[in-house]
Amino acid sequence: MAALAEFTAKSLETERPVPFGCRIVETATGAVLLDALNAVAGECDPSAHAEVRAIRLATKKLNSISLAGYTLYTTCEPCPMCMAAALWAGVDRVVYGVTIEECNRHCRQVQIPAAEVARRSDMPCPVEGPVLGERCYALFTHPNMLRAFATWSTKKVTE
């Protein structure tokens, strides 16, 4: 998770900073398959969340619709769309940093916990988190990210 937070933090110095990063790792060996960032604005695609992008890239790279044998790490608890994609891909487990509730302080979220999505499916998948939550939350509170949140059309007004 620390390496994923570091990878994601690099985006904070770009024109389109994002706090949402995802890494897919081979469960047995820990070998990194790939990293991805949220690209909703860049791709003009509301489904281009980091997890969905990582799953799409990983299945293409492996030439398989299955990610059995892989673990998905993400800086933020997956939204229901992302968690459903992880379930359909058959990942071994999902590990997240920031809770969806914490993320909602800065931008809108569908606040259904990832573990609830997994529990209500017939596709078993352990969900673990928060892991290194403070480190991942720092991505959301970086000054460049706070400025970017203020321009997002999905901005949530904070108290």
GROMACS .gro file of C-alpha atoms in nm:
model
  159
    1MET     CA    1   0.000   0.000   0.000
    2ALA     CA    2   0.288   0.235   0.073
    3ALA     CA    3   0.425   0.191  -0.280
    4LEU     CA    4   0.078   0.249  -0.426
    5ALA     CA    5   0.039   0.570  -0.224
    6GLU     CA    6   0.378   0.683  -0.351
    7PHE     CA    7   0.282   0.604  -0.712
    8THR     CA    8  -0.049   0.788  -0.676
    9ALA     CA    9   0.116   1.088  -0.507
   10LYS     CA   10   0.312   1.154  -0.827
   11SER     CA   11  -0.015   1.260  -0.991
   12LEU     CA   12  -0.053   1.539  -0.737
   13GLU     CA   13   0.214   1.738  -0.919
   14THR     CA   14   0.046   1.704  -1.259
   15GLU     CA   15  -0.218   1.905  -1.442
   16ARG     CA   16  -0.487   1.652  -1.340
   17PRO     CA   17  -0.410   1.534  -0.987
   18VAL     CA   18  -0.606   1.239  -0.851
   19PRO     CA   19  -0.596   1.066  -0.513
   20PHE     CA   20  -0.734   0.739  -0.653
   21GLY     CA   21  -0.476   0.479  -0.745
   22CYS     CA   22  -0.495   0.103  -0.789
   23ARG     CA   23  -0.236  -0.175  -0.802
   24ILE     CA   24  -0.293  -0.536  -0.900
   25VAL     CA   25  -0.049  -0.782  -0.748
   26GLU     CA   26   0.000  -1.154  -0.790
   27THR     CA   27  -0.126  -1.292  -0.459
   28ALA     CA   28   0.125  -1.577  -0.425
   29THR     CA   29   0.441  -1.385  -0.510
   30GLY     CA   30   0.360  -1.019  -0.449
   31ALA     CA   31   0.476  -0.939  -0.802
   32VAL     CA   32   0.317  -0.620  -0.932
   33LEU     CA   33   0.113  -0.675  -1.248
   34LEU     CA   34   0.027  -0.306  -1.301
   35ASP     CA   35  -0.073   0.028  -1.154
   36ALA     CA   36  -0.351   0.259  -1.269
   37LEU     CA   37  -0.492   0.597  -1.176
   38ASN     CA   38  -0.841   0.740  -1.197
   39ALA     CA   39  -0.884   0.900  -1.541
   40VAL     CA   40  -1.249   1.010  -1.537
   41ALA     CA   41  -1.169   1.366  -1.650
   42GLY     CA   42  -0.887   1.275  -1.886
   43GLU     CA   43  -1.086   1.008  -2.066
   44CYS     CA   44  -1.426   1.183  -2.034
   45ASP     CA   45  -1.551   0.854  -1.894
   46PRO     CA   46  -1.738   0.838  -1.563
   47SER     CA   47  -1.648   0.470  -1.532
   48ALA     CA   48  -1.270   0.532  -1.562
   49HIS     CA   49  -1.213   0.482  -1.191
   50ALA     CA   50  -0.867   0.353  -1.097
   51GLU     CA   51  -0.997   0.007  -1.008
   52VAL     CA   52  -1.201  -0.037  -1.325
   53ARG     CA   53  -0.910   0.086  -1.537
   54ALA     CA   54  -0.669  -0.150  -1.358
   55ILE     CA   55  -0.904  -0.445  -1.406
   56ARG     CA   56  -0.948  -0.364  -1.776
   57LEU     CA   57  -0.573  -0.328  -1.830
   58ALA     CA   58  -0.490  -0.641  -1.629
   59THR     CA   59  -0.738  -0.867  -1.806
   60LYS     CA   60  -0.610  -0.744  -2.142
   61LYS     CA   61  -0.249  -0.795  -2.033
   62LEU     CA   62  -0.327  -1.150  -1.917
   63ASN     CA   63  -0.564  -1.216  -2.209
   64SER     CA   64  -0.815  -1.350  -1.959
   65ILE     CA   65  -1.136  -1.229  -1.800
   66SER     CA   66  -1.024  -1.383  -1.470
   67LEU     CA   67  -0.798  -1.218  -1.215
   68ALA     CA   68  -0.806  -1.521  -0.985
   69GLY     CA   69  -0.465  -1.537  -0.820
   70TYR     CA   70  -0.442  -1.156  -0.793
   71THR     CA   71  -0.505  -0.903  -0.517
   72LEU     CA   72  -0.637  -0.554  -0.588
   73TYR     CA   73  -0.495  -0.271  -0.375
   74THR     CA   74  -0.658   0.070  -0.391
   75THR     CA   75  -0.599   0.401  -0.215
   76CYS     CA   76  -0.972   0.440  -0.149
   77GLU     CA   77  -1.238   0.187  -0.062
   78PRO     CA   78  -1.394   0.079  -0.392
   79CYS     CA   79  -1.732   0.225  -0.482
   80PRO     CA   80  -2.004  -0.030  -0.565
   81MET     CA   81  -1.920  -0.013  -0.939
   82CYS     CA   82  -1.552  -0.084  -0.875
   83MET     CA   83  -1.620  -0.353  -0.618
   84ALA     CA   84  -1.862  -0.524  -0.855
   85ALA     CA   85  -1.597  -0.518  -1.129
   86ALA     CA   86  -1.347  -0.675  -0.888
   87LEU     CA   87  -1.600  -0.945  -0.801
   88TRP     CA   88  -1.678  -1.019  -1.166
   89ALA     CA   89  -1.304  -1.040  -1.237
   90GLY     CA   90  -1.263  -1.289  -0.952
   91VAL     CA   91  -0.981  -1.119  -0.762
   92ASP     CA   92  -0.862  -1.305  -0.452
   93ARG     CA   93  -0.911  -1.005  -0.225
   94VAL     CA   94  -0.940  -0.627  -0.213
   95VAL     CA   95  -0.728  -0.410   0.017
   96TYR     CA   96  -0.803  -0.038   0.053
   97GLY     CA   97  -0.656   0.269   0.224
   98VAL     CA   98  -0.917   0.543   0.282
   99THR     CA   99  -1.277   0.458   0.365
  100ILE     CA  100  -1.548   0.565   0.126
  101GLU     CA  101  -1.690   0.775   0.410
  102GLU     CA  102  -1.362   0.967   0.444
  103CYS     CA  103  -1.346   1.018   0.069
  104ASN     CA  104  -1.696   1.161   0.078
  105ARG     CA  105  -1.561   1.459   0.274
  106HIS     CA  106  -1.410   1.578  -0.055
  107CYS     CA  107  -1.621   1.439  -0.338
  108ARG     CA  108  -1.945   1.255  -0.387
  109GLN     CA  109  -1.956   0.883  -0.337
  110VAL     CA  110  -2.209   0.603  -0.342
  111GLN     CA  111  -2.170   0.515   0.023
  112ILE     CA  112  -2.221   0.142   0.021
  113PRO     CA  113  -1.922  -0.029   0.182
  114ALA     CA  114  -1.721  -0.259  -0.042
  115ALA     CA  115  -1.755  -0.542   0.209
  116GLU     CA  116  -2.135  -0.507   0.186
  117VAL     CA  117  -2.122  -0.537  -0.194
  118ALA     CA  118  -1.906  -0.849  -0.158
  119ARG     CA  119  -2.129  -0.996   0.111
  120ARG     CA  120  -2.440  -0.954  -0.105
  121SER     CA  121  -2.284  -1.134  -0.402
  122ASP     CA  122  -2.226  -1.503  -0.460
  123MET     CA  123  -1.862  -1.431  -0.546
  124PRO     CA  124  -1.647  -1.462  -0.234
  125CYS     CA  125  -1.387  -1.189  -0.191
  126PRO     CA  126  -1.236  -1.070   0.136
  127VAL     CA  127  -1.221  -0.692   0.172
  128GLU     CA  128  -0.955  -0.552   0.405
  129GLY     CA  129  -0.912  -0.196   0.518
  130PRO     CA  130  -0.838   0.065   0.601
  131VAL     CA  131  -0.469  -0.013   0.555
  132LEU     CA  132  -0.230   0.282   0.584
  133GLY     CA  133  -0.541   0.499   0.593
  134GLU     CA  134  -0.363   0.813   0.715
  135ARG     CA  135  -0.102   0.788   0.442
  136CYS     CA  136  -0.368   0.742   0.177
  137TYR     CA  137  -0.586   1.019   0.322
  138ALA     CA  138  -0.290   1.257   0.281
  139LEU     CA  139  -0.345   1.218  -0.096
  140PHE     CA  140  -0.692   1.371  -0.052
  141THR     CA  141  -0.570   1.664   0.157
  142HIS     CA  142  -0.265   1.763  -0.048
  143PRO     CA  143  -0.300   2.134  -0.142
  144ASN     CA  144  -0.300   2.058  -0.517
  145MET     CA  145  -0.571   1.798  -0.468
  146LEU     CA  146  -0.785   2.030  -0.258
  147ARG     CA  147  -0.762   2.289  -0.539
  148ALA     CA  148  -0.860   2.024  -0.793
  149PHE     CA  149  -1.157   1.908  -0.584
  150ALA     CA  150  -1.287   2.265  -0.592
  151THR     CA  151  -1.314   2.240  -0.973
  152TRP     CA  152  -1.474   1.895  -0.995
  153SER     CA  153  -1.835   1.894  -1.106
  154THR     CA  154  -1.899   1.628  -0.843
  155LYS     CA  155  -1.759   1.846  -0.567
  156LYS     CA  156  -1.925   1.802  -0.233
  157VAL     CA  157  -1.948   2.111  -0.019
  158THR     CA  158  -1.760   2.039   0.303
  159GLU     CA  159  -1.887   2.150   0.638
   0.00000   0.00000   0.00000
